[in-house]
mmCIF file of N, CA, C and O in Angstrom:
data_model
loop_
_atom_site.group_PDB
_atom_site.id
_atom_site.type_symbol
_atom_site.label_atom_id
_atom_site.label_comp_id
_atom_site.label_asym_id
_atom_site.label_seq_id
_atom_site.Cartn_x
_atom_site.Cartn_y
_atom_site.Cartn_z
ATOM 1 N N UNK A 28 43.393 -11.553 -79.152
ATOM 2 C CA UNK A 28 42.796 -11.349 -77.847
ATOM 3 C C UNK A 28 43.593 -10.322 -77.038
ATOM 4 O O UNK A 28 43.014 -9.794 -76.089
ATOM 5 N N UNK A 29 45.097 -9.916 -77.360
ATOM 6 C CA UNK A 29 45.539 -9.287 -76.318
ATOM 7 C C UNK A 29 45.465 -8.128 -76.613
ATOM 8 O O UNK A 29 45.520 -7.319 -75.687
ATOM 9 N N UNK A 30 45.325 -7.666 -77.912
ATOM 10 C CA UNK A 30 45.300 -6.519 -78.319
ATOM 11 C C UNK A 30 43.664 -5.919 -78.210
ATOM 12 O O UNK A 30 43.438 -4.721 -78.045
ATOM 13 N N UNK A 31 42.857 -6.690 -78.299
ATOM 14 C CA UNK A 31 41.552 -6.284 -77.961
ATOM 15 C C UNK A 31 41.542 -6.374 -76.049
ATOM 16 O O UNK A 31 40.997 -5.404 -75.522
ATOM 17 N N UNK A 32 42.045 -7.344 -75.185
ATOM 18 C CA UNK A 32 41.707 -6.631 -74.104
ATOM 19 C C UNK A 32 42.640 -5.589 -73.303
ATOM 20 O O UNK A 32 42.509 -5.235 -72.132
ATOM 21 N N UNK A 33 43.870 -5.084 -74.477
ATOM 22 C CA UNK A 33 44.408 -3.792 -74.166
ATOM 23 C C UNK A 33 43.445 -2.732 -74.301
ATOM 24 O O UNK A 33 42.845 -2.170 -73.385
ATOM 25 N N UNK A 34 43.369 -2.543 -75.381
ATOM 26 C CA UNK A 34 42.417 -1.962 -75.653
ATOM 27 C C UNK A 34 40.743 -1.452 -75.100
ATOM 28 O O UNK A 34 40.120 -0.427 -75.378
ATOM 29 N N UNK A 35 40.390 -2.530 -74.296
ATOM 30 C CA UNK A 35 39.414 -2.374 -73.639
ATOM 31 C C UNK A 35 39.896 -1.730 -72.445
ATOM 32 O O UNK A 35 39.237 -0.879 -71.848
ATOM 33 N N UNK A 36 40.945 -2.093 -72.119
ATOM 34 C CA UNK A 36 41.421 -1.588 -70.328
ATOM 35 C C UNK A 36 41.907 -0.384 -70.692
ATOM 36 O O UNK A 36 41.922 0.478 -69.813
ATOM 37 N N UNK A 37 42.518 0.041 -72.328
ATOM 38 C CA UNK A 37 42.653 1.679 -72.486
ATOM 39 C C UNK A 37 41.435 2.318 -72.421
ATOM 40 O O UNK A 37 41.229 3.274 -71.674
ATOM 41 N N UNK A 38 40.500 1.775 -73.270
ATOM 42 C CA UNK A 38 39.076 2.532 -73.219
ATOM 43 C C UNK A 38 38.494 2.818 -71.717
ATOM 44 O O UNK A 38 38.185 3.951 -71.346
ATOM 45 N N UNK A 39 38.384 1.677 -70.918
ATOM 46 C CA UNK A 39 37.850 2.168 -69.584
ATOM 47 C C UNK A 39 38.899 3.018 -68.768
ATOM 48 O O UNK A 39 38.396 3.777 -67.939
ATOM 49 N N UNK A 40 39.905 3.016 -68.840
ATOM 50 C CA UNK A 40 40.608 4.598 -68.305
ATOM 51 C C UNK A 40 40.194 5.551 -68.912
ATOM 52 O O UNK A 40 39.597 6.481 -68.369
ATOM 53 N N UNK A 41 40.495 5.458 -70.386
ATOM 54 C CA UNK A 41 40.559 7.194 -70.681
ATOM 55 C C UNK A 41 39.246 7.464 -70.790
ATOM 56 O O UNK A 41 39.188 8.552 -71.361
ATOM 57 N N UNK A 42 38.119 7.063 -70.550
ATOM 58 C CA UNK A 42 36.779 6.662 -70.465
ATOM 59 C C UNK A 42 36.508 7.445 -68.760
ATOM 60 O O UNK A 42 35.375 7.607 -68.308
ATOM 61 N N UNK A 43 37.648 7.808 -68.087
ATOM 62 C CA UNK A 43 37.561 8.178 -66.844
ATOM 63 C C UNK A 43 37.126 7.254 -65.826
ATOM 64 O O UNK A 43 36.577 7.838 -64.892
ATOM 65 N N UNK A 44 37.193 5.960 -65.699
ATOM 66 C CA UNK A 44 36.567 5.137 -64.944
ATOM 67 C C UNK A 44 37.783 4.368 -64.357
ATOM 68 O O UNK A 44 38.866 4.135 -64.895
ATOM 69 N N UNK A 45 37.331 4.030 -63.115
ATOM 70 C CA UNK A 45 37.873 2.970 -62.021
ATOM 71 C C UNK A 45 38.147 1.353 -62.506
ATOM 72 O O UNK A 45 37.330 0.461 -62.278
ATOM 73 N N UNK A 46 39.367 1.148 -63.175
ATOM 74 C CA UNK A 46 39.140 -0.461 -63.074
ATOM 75 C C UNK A 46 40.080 -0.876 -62.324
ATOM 76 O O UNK A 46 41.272 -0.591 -62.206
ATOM 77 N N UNK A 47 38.908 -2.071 -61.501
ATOM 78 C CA UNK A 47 39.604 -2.840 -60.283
ATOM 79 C C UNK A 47 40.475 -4.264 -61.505
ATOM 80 O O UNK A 47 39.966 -4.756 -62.512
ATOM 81 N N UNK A 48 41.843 -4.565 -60.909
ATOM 82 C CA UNK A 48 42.442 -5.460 -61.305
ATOM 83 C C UNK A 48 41.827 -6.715 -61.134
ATOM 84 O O UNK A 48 41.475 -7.344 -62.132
ATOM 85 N N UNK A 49 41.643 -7.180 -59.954
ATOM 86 C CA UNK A 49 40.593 -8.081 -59.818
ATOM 87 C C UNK A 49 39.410 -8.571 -60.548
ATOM 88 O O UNK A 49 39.155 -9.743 -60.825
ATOM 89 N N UNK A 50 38.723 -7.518 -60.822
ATOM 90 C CA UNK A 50 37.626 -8.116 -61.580
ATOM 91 C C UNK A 50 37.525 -8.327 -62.626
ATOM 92 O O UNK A 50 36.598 -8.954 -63.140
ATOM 93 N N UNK A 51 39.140 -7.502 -63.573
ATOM 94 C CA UNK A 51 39.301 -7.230 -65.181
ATOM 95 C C UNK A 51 39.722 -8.652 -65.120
ATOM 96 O O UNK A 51 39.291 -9.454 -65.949
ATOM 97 N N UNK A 52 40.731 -9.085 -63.964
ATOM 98 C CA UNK A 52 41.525 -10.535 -64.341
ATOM 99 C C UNK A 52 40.267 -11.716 -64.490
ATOM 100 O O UNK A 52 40.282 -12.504 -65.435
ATOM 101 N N UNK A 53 38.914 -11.746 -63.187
ATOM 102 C CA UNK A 53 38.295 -12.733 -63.425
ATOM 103 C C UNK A 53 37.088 -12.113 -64.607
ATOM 104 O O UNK A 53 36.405 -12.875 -65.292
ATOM 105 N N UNK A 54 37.041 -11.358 -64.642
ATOM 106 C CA UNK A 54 35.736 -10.776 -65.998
ATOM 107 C C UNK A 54 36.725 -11.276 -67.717
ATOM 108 O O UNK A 54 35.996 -11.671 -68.627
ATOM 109 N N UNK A 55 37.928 -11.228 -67.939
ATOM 110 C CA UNK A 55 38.270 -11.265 -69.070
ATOM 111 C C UNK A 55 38.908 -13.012 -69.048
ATOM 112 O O UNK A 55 38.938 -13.668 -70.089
ATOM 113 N N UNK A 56 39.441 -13.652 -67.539
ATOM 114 C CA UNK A 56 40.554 -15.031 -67.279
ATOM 115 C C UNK A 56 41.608 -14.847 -68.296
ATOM 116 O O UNK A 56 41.780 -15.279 -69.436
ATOM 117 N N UNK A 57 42.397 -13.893 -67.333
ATOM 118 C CA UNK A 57 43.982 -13.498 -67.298
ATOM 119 C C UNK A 57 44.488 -13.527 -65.754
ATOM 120 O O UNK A 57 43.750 -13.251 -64.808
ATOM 121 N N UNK A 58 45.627 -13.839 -65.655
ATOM 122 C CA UNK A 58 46.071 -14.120 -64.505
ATOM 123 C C UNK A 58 46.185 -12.389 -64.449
ATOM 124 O O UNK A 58 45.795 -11.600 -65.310
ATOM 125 N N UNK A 59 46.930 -12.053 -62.992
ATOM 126 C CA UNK A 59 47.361 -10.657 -62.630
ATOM 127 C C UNK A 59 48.642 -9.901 -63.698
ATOM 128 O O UNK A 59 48.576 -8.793 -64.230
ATOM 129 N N UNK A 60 49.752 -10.888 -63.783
ATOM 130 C CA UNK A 60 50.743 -10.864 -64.597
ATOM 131 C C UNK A 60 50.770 -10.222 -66.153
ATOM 132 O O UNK A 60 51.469 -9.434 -66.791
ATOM 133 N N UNK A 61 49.688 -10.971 -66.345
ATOM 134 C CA UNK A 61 48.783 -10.545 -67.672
ATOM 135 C C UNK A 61 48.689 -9.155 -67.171
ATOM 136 O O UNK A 61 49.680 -8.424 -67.209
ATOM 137 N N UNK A 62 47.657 -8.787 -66.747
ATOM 138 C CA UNK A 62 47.278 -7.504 -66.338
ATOM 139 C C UNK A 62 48.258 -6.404 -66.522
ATOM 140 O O UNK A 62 48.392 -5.528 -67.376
ATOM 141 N N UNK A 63 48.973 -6.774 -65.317
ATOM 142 C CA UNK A 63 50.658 -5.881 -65.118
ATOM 143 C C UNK A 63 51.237 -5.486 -66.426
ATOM 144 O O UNK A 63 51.683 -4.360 -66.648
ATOM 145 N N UNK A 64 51.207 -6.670 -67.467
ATOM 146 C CA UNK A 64 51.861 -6.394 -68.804
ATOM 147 C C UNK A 64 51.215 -5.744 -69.451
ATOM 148 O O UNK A 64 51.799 -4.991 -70.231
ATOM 149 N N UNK A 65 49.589 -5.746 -69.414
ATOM 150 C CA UNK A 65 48.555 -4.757 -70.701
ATOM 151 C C UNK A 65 48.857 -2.952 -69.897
ATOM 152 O O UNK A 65 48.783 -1.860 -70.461
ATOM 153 N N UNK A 66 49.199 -3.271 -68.418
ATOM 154 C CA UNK A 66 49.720 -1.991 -68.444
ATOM 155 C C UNK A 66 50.575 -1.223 -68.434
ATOM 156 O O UNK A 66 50.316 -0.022 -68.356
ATOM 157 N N UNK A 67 52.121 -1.780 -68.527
ATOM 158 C CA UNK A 67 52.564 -1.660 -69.141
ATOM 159 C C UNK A 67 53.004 -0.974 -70.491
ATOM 160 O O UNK A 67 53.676 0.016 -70.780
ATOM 161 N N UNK A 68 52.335 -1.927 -71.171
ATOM 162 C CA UNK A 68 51.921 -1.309 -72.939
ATOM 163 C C UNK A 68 51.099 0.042 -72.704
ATOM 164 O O UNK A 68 51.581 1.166 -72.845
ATOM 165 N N UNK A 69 49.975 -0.197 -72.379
ATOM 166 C CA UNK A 69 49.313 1.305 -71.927
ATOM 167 C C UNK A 69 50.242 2.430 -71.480
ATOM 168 O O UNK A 69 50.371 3.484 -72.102
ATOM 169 N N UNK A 70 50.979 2.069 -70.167
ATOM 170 C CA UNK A 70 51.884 3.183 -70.162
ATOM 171 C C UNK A 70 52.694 3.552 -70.965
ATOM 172 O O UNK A 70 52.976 4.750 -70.992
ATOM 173 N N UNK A 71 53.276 2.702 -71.805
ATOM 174 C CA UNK A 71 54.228 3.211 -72.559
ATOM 175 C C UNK A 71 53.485 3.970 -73.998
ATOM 176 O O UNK A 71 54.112 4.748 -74.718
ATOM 177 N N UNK A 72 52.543 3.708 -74.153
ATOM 178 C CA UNK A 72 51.714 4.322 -75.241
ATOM 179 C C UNK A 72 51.586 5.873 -75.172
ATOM 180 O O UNK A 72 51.886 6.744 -75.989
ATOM 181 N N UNK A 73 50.998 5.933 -73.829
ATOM 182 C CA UNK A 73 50.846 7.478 -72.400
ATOM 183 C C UNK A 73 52.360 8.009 -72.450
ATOM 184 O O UNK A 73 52.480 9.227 -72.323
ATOM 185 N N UNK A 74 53.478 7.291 -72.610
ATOM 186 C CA UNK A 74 54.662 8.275 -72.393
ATOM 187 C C UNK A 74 54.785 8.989 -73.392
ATOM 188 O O UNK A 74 54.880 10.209 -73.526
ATOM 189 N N UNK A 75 54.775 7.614 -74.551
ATOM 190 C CA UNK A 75 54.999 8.849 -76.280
ATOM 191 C C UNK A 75 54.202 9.542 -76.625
ATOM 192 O O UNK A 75 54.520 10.645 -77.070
ATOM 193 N N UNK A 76 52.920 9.159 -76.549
ATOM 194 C CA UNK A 76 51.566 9.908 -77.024
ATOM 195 C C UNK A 76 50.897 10.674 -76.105
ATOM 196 O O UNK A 76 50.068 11.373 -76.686
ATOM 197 N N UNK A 77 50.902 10.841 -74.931
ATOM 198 C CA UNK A 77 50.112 11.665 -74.070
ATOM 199 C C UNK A 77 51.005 12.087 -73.050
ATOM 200 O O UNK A 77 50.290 11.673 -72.137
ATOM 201 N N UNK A 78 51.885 12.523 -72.512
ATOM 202 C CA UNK A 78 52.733 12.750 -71.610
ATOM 203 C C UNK A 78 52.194 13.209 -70.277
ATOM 204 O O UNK A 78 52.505 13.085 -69.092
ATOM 205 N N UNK A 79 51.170 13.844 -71.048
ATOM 206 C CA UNK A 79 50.336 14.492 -69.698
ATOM 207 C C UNK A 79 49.375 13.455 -68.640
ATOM 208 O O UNK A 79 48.758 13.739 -67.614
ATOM 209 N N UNK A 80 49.507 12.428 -69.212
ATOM 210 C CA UNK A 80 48.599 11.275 -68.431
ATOM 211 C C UNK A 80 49.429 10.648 -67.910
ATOM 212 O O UNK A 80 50.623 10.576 -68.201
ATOM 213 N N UNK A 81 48.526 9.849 -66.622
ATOM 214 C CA UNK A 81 49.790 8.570 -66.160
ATOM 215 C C UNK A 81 48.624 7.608 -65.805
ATOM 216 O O UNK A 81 47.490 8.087 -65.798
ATOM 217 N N UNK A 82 48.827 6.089 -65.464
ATOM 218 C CA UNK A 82 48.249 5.597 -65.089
ATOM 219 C C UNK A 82 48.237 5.706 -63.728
ATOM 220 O O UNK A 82 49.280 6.286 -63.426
ATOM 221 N N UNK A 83 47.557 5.434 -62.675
ATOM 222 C CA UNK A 83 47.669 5.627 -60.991
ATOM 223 C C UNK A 83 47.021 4.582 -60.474
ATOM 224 O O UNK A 83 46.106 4.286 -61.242
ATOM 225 N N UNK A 84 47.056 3.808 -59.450
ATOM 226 C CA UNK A 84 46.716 3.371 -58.740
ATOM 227 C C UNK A 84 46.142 3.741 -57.038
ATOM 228 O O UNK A 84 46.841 4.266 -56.171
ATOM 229 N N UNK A 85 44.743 3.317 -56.886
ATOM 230 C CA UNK A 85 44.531 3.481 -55.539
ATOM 231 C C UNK A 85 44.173 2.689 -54.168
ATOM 232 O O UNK A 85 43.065 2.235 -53.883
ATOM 233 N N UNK A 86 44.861 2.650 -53.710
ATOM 234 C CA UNK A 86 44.889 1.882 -52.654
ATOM 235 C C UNK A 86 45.383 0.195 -52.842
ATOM 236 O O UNK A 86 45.494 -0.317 -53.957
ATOM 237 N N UNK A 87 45.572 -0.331 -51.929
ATOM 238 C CA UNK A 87 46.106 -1.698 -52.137
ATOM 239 C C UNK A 87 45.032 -2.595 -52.668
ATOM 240 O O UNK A 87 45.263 -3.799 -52.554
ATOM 241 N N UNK A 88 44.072 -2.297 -53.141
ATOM 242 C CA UNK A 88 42.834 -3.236 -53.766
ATOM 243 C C UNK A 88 43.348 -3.042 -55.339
ATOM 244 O O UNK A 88 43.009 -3.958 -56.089
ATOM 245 N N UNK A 89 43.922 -2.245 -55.775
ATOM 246 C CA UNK A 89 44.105 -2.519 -56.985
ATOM 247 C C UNK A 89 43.145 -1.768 -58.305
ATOM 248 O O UNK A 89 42.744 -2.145 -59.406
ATOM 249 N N UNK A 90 43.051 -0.518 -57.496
ATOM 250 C CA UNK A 90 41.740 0.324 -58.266
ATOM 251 C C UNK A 90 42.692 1.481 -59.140
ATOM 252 O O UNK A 90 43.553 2.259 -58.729
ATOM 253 N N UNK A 91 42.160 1.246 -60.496
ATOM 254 C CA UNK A 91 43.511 1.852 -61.501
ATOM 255 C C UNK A 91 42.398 2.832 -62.089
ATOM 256 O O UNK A 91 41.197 2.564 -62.063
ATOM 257 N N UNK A 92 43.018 4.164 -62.696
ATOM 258 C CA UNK A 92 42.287 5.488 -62.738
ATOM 259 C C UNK A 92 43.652 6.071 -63.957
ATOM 260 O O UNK A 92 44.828 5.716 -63.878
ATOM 261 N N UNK A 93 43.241 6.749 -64.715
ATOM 262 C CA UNK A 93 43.964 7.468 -65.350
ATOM 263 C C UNK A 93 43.627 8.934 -64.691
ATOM 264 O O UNK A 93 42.539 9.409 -64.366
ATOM 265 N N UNK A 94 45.205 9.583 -64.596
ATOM 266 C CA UNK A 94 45.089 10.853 -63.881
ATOM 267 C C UNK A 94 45.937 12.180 -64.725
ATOM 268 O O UNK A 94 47.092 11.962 -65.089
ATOM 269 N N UNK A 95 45.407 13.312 -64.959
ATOM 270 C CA UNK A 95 46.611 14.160 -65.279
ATOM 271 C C UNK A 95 47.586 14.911 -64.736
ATOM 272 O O UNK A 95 47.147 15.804 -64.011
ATOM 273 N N UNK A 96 48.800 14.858 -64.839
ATOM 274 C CA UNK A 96 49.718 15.776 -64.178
ATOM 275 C C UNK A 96 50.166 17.077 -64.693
ATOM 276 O O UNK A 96 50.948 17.765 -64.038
#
């Protein structure tokens, strides 16, 4: 399960899309913590393999976007 809903939360970034933390935690029932950790892994995937990406966050709602620098 964790590796499939990494995986899903990689796909909807690099997919270019907005995911709210909130709704991934009650759409998948993972606490936030959870969350924090699948991104985590994601980022660290983005440091070795894509350098040019980062994950970002917007605003205090918790709306996560992959961005390039």
């Amino acid at each position: 399960m964790k590796t499939e809903l990494i995986l899903l939360l990689y796909d909807e970034l690099i997919g270019g899309k907005v995911v709210s933390r909130k709704e991934f935690c009650a759409e998948h029932s993972i606490v936030e913590r959870t969350f924090y950790r699948y991104l985590r892994e994601i980022t660290a995937f983005l440091r070795a393999h894509k350098p040019s990406y980062i994950v970002d966050v917007s605003g205090q709602d918790g709306a996560y976007f992959l961005k390039k620098v």
